[in-house]
Short mmCIF file of C-alpha atoms in Angstrom, two decimals:
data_model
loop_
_atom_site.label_atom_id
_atom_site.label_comp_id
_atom_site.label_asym_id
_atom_site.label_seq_id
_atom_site.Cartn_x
_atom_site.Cartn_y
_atom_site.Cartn_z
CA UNK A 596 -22.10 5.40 11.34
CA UNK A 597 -19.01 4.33 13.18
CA UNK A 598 -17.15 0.84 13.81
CA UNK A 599 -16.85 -0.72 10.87
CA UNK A 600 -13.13 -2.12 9.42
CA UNK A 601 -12.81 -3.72 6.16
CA UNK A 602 -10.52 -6.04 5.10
CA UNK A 603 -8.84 -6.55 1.41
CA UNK A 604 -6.39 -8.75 1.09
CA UNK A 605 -3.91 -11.01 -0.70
CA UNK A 606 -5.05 -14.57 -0.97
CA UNK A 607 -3.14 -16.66 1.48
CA UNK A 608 -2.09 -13.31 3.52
CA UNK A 609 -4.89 -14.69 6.78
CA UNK A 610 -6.53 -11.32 6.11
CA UNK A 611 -9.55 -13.32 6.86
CA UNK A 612 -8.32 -14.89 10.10
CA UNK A 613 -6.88 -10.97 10.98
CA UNK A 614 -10.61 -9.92 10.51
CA UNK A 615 -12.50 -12.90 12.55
CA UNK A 616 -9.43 -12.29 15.83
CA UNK A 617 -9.79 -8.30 15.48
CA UNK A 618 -13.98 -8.65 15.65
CA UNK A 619 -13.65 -11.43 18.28
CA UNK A 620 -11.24 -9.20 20.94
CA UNK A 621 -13.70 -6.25 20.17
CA UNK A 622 -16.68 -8.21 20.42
CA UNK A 623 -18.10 -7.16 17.18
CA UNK A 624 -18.90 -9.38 14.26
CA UNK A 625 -17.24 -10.42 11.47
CA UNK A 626 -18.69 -10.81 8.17
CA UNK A 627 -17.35 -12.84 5.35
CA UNK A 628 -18.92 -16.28 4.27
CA UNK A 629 -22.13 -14.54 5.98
CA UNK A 630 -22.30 -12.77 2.78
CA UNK A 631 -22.34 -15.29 0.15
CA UNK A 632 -24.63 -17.10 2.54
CA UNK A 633 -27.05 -13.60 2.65
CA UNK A 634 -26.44 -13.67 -1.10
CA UNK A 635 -27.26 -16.86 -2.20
CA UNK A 636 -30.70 -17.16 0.23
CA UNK A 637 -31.72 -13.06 -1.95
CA UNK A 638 -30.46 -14.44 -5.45
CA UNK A 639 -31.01 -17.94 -5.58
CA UNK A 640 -27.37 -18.68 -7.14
CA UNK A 641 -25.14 -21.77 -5.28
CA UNK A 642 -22.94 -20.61 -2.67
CA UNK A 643 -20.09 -21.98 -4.56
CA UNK A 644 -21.04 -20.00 -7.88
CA UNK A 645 -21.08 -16.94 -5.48
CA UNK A 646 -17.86 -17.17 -3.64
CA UNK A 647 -16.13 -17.25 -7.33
CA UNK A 648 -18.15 -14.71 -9.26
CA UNK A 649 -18.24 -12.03 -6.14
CA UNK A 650 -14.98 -11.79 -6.06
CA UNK A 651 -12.74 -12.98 -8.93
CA UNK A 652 -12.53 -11.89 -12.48
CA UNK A 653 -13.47 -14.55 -15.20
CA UNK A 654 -10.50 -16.58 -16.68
CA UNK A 655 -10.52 -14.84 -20.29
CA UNK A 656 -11.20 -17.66 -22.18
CA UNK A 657 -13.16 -18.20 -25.49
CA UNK A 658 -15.95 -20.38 -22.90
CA UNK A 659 -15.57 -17.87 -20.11
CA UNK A 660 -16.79 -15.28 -22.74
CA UNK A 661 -19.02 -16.96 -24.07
CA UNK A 662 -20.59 -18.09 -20.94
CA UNK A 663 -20.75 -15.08 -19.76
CA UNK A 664 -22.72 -13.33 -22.68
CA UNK A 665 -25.13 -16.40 -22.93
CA UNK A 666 -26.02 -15.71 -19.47
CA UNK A 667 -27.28 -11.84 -20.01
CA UNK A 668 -30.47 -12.01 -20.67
CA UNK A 669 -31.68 -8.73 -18.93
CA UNK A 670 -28.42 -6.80 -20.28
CA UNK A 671 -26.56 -7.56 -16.68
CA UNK A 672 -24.21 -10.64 -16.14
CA UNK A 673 -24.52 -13.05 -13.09
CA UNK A 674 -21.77 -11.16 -11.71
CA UNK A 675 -23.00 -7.86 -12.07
CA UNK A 676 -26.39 -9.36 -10.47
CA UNK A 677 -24.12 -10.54 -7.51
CA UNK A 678 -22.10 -7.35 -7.06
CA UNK A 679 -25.40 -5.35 -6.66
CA UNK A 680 -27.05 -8.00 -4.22
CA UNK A 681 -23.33 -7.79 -2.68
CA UNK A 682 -23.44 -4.08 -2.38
CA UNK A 683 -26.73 -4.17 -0.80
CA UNK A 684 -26.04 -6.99 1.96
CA UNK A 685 -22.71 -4.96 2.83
CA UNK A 686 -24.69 -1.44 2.93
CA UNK A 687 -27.22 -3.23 5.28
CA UNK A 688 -24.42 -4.78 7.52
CA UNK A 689 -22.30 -1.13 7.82
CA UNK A 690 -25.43 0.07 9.77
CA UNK A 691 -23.83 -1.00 13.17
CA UNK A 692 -19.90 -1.88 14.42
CA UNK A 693 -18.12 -4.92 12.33
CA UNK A 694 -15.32 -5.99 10.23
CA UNK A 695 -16.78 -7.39 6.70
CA UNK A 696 -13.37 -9.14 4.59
CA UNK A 697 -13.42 -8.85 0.98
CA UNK A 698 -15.97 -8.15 -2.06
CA UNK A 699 -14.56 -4.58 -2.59
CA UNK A 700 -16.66 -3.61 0.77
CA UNK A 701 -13.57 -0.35 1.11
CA UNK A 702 -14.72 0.80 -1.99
CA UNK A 703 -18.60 0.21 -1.08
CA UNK A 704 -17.93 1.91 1.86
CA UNK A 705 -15.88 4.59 0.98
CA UNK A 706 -16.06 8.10 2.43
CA UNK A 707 -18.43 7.46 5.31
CA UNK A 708 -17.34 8.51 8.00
CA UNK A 709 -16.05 5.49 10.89
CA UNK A 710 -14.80 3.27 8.75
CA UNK A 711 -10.78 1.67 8.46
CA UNK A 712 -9.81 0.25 5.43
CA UNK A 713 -7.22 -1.97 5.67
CA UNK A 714 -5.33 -4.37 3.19
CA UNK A 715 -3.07 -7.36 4.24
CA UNK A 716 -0.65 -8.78 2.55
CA UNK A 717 2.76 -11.08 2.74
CA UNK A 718 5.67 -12.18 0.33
CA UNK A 719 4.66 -15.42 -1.72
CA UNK A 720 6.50 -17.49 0.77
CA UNK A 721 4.67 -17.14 4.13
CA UNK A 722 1.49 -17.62 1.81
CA UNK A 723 2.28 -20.51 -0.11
CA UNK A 724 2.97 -22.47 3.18
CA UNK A 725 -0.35 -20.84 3.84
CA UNK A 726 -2.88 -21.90 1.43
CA UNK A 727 -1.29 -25.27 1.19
CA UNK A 728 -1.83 -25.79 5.15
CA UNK A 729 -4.93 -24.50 5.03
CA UNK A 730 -6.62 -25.63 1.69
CA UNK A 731 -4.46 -28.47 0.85
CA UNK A 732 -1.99 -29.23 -2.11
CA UNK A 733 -4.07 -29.29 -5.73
CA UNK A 734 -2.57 -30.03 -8.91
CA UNK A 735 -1.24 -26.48 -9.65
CA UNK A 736 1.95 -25.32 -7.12
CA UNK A 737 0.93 -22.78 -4.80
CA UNK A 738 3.10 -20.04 -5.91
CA UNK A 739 1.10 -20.25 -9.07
CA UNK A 740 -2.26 -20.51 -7.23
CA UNK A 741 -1.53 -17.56 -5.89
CA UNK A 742 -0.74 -15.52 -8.45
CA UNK A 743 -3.81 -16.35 -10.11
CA UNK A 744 -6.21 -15.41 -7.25
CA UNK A 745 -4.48 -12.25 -6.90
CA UNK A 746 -4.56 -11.59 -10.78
CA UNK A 747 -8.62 -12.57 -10.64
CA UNK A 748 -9.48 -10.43 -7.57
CA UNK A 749 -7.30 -7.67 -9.09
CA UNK A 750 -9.32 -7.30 -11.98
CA UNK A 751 -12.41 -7.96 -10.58
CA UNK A 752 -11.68 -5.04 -8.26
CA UNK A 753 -10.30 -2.78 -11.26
CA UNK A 754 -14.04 -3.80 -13.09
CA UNK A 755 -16.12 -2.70 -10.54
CA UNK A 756 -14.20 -0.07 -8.95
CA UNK A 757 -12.15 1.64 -11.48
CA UNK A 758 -9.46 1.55 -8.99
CA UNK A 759 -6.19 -0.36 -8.53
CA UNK A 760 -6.11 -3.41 -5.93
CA UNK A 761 -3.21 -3.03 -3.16
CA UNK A 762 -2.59 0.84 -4.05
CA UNK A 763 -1.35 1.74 -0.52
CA UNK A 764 -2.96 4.83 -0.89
CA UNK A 765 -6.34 3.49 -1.22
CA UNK A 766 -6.29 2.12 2.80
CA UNK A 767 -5.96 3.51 5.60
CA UNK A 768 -3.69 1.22 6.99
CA UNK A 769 -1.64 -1.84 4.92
CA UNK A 770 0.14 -4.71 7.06
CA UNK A 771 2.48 -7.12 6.12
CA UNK A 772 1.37 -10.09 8.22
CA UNK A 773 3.88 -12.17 7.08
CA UNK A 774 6.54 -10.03 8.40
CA UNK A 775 4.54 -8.39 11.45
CA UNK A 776 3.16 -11.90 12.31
CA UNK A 777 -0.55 -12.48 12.74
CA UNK A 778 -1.27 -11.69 16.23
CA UNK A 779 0.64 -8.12 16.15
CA UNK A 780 -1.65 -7.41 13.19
CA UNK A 781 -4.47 -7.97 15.09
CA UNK A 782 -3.27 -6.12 18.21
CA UNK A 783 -2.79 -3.02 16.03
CA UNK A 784 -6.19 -2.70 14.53
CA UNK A 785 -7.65 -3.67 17.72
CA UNK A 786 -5.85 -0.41 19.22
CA UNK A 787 -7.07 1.84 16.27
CA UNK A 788 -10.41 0.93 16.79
CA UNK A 789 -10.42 1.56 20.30
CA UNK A 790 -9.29 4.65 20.16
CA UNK A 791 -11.70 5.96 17.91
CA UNK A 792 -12.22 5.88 13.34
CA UNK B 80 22.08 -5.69 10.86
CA UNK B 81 18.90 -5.03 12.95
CA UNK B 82 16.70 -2.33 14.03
CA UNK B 83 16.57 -0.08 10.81
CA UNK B 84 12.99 1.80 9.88
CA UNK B 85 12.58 2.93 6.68
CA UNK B 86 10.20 5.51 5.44
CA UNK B 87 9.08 6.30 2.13
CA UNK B 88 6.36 9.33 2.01
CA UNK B 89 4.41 11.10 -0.30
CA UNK B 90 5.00 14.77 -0.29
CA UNK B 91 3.10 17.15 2.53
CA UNK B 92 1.62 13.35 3.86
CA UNK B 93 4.21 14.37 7.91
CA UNK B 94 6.33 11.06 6.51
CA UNK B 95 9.53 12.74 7.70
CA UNK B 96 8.06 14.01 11.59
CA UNK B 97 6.97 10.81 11.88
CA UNK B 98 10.31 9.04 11.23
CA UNK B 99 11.76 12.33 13.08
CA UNK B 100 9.58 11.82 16.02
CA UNK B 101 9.86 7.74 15.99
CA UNK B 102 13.61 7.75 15.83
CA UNK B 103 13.44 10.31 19.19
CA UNK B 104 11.57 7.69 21.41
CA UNK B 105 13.77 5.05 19.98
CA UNK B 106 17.10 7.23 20.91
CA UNK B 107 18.43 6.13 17.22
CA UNK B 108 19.27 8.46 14.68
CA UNK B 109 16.97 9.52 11.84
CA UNK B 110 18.59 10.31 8.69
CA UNK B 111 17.02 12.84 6.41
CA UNK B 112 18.88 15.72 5.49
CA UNK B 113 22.06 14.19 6.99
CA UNK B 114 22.19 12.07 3.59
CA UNK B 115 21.92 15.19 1.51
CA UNK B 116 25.35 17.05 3.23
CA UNK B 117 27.04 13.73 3.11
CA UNK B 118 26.28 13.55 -0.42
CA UNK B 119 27.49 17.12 -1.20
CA UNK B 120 30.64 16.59 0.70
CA UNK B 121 31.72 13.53 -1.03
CA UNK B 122 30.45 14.68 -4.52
CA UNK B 123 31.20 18.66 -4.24
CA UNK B 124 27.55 19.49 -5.71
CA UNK B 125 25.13 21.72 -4.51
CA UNK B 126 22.90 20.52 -1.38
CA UNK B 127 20.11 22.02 -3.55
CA UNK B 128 21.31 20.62 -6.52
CA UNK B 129 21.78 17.04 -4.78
CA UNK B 130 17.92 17.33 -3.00
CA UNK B 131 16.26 18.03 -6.62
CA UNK B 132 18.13 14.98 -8.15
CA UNK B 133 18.37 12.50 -5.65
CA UNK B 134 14.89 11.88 -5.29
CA UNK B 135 13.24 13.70 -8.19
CA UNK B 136 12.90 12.68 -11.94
CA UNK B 137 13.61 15.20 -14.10
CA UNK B 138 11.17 17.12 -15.61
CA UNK B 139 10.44 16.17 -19.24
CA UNK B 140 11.35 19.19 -21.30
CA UNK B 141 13.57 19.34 -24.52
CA UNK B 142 15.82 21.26 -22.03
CA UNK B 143 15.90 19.09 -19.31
CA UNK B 144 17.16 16.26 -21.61
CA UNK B 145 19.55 18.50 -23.59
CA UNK B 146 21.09 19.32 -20.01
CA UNK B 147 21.26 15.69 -18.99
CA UNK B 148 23.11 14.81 -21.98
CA UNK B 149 25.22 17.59 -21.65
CA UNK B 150 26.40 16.46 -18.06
CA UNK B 151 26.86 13.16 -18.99
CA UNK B 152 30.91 12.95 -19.51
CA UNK B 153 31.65 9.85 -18.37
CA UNK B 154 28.33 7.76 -19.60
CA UNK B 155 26.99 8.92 -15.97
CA UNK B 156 24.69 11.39 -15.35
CA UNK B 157 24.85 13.68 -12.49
CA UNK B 158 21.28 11.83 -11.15
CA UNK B 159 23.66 8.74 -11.60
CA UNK B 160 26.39 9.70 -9.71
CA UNK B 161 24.41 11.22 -6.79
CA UNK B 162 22.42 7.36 -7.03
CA UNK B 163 25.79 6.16 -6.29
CA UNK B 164 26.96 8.17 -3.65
CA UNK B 165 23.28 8.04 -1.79
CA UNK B 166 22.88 4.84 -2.03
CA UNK B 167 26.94 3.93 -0.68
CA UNK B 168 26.04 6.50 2.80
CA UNK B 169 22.82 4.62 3.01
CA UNK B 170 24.54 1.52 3.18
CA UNK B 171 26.68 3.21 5.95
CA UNK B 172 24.43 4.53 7.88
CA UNK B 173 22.14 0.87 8.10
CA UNK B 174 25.23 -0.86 9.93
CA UNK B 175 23.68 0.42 13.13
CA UNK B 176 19.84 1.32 14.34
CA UNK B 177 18.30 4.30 12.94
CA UNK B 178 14.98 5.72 10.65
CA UNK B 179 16.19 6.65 7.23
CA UNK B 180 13.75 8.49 5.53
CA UNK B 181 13.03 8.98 1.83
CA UNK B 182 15.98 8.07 -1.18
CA UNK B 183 14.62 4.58 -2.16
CA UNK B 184 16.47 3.33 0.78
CA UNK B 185 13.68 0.53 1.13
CA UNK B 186 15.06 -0.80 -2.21
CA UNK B 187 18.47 -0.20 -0.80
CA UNK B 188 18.04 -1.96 2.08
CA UNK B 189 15.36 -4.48 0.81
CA UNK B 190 16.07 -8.27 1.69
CA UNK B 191 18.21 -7.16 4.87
CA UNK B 192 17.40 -8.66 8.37
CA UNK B 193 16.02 -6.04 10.88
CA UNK B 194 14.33 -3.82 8.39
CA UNK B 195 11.32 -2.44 8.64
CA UNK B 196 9.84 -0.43 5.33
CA UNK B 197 7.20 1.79 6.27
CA UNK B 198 4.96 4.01 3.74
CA UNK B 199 3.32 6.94 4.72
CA UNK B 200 0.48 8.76 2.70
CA UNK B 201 -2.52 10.90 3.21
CA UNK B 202 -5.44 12.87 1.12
CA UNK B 203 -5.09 15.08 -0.41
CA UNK B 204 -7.07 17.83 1.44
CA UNK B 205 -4.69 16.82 4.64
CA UNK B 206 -0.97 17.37 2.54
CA UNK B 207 -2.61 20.08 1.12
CA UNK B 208 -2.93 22.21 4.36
CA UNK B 209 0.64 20.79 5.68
CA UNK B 210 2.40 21.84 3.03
CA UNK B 211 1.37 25.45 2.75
CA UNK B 212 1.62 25.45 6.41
CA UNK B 213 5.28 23.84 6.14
CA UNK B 214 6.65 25.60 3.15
CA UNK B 215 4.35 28.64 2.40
CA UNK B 216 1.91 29.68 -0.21
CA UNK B 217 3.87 29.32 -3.96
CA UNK B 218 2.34 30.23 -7.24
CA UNK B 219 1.15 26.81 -8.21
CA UNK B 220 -1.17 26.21 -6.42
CA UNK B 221 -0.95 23.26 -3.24
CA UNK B 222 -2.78 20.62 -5.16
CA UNK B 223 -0.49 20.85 -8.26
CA UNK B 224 2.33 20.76 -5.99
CA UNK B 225 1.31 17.11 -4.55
CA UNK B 226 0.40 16.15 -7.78
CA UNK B 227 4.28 17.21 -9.41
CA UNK B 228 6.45 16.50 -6.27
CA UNK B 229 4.22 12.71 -6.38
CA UNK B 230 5.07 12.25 -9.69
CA UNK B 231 8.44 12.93 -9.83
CA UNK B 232 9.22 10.99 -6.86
CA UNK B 233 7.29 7.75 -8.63
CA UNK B 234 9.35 8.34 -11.85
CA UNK B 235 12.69 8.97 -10.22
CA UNK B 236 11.84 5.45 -7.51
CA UNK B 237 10.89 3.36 -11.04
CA UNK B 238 14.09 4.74 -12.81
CA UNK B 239 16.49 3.39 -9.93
CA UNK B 240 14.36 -0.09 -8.86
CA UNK B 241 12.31 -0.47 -11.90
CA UNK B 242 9.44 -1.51 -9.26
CA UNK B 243 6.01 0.73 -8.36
CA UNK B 244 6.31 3.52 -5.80
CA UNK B 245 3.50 3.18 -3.57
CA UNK B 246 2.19 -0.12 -3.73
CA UNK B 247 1.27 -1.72 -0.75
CA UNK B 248 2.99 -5.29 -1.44
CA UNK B 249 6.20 -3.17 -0.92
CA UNK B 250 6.22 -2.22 2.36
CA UNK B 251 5.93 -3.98 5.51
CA UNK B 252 3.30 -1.30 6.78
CA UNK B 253 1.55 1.94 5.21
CA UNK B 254 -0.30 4.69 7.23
CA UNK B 255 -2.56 7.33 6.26
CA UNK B 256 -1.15 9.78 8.85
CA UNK B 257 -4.85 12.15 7.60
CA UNK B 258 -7.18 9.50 9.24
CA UNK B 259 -4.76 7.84 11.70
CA UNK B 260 -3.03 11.05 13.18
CA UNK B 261 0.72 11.03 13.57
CA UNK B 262 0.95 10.86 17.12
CA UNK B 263 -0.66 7.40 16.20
CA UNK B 264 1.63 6.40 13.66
CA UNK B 265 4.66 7.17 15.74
CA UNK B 266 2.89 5.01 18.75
CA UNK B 267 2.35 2.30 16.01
CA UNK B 268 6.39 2.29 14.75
CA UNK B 269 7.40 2.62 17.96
CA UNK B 270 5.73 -0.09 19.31
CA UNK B 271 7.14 -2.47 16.57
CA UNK B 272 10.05 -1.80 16.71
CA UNK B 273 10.09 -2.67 20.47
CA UNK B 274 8.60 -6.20 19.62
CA UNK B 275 11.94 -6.87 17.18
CA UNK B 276 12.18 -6.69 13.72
#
């Protein structure tokens, strides 16, 4: 097993764009809406269902809850049915060199041996310009928008992980891409990779 | 203002070689122990005294808080006044280019042009081996001694900037100086420093 970085990162940080750059200069693939797509076509769910129950805690809400418990009927959620078809797609696509973004894939993949866990991040500024550029303006601002992502994919790491999200400890490497800038990001990881996990 | 690296570290994780080491390619000053015998000069305590309580939380006994009360004769502790002074030569020191390492000088410092805030960690295994390769066998045993010296330096960095030691958000980069090597780490400051900050 060698090659393989993951990404975690803030929403709005371009950890995703990082990972996509860093696989494309070392000619490796990059895997993030690949595996909602490999989940959805395994588990039947939508794609859209996926992308927000594979990665983001519930709202706690009386209806989220009781969603949520209407929908066990074999004593495991529709998350906990996509974190395990998750795990499995990411455990299948650590077999050779690429950089997978998101779904918890440092803590899936933690302790084998080749593999750079990374976590992006950047102050609320540089990301509110961000997500607004990139995903448009919605009714809520964008500094709220973003703390509610973060708060979502927090928990849903803490839930399946029993670890804290963004604990620098927890990486192996943590950039601030808002002060670094994008392309030095990628320029660094490229260089750790190259010379060997 | 520009030019000024900042390292925070967790104990035994080579945090202060590597500023050591980055500040010698740069030809800028690092300041480590320096802040220590300014301190004692200006304050007339103990360089021993001042490295226990200028980055160390007390430990919680009955007679570590009877002796904290006891020292406090103007409605300042001694940890206060050594705050004071550490963070006033900090201050002094970041009007011209060098690595400071350690004494919440991120927090210091934070919001400044030209800093850079760097975290450096490791596992535990790794700052293990350093330290009783650094600073010799002791009768706790190495692990304990991460474990203490860690949580100390959290308590004493949430007294002064009521904000988490350690988490990623913080810093503009964090290493793991185990997996990356610190040859590595000191090509990776280096190198952005060179690129402006």
């Amino acid at each position: 097993m060698a090659g393989i970085i993951v990404i975690s990162r803030q929403f709005g940080s371009a950890g995703r764009t990082i990972g996509k750059e860093t696989a494309k200069r070392l000619g490796i693939p990059c895997y993030d809406r690949e595996i909602i797509e490999q989940v959805a076509e395994n588990s039947g769910f939508a794609k859209e269902y996926i992308e927000n129950q594979g990665e983001y805690a519930s709202h706690k809400t009386w209806l989220g809850r009781a969603l949520e418990s209407a929908n066990r009927f074999d004593g495991m959620s529709n998350q906990d049915k996509i974190w395990v078809e998750q795990r499995k797609i990411i455990l299948g696509f650590a077999s050779s060199p690429c950089v997978i973004v998101g779904r918890c894939a440092d803590y899936i993949l933690d302790g084998m041996d080749g593999v750079l866990k990374v976590f992006i991040h950047a102050d609320d500024k540089f990301r509110a310009e961000r997500i607004v550029r990139e995903y448009g303006e919605q009714t809520d601002k964008p500094e709220k928008r973003l703390k509610d992502k973060d708060k979502r994919r927090a928990a849903y790491y803490k839930k399946y992980t029993e670890t804290e999200w963004g604990v620098a400890a927890n990486y192996h490497i943590a950039l601030d891409s808002g002060k670094l800038g994008i392309e030095k990001c990628v320029d660094i990881l490229t260089d750790i990779y190259k010379s060997g996990l």
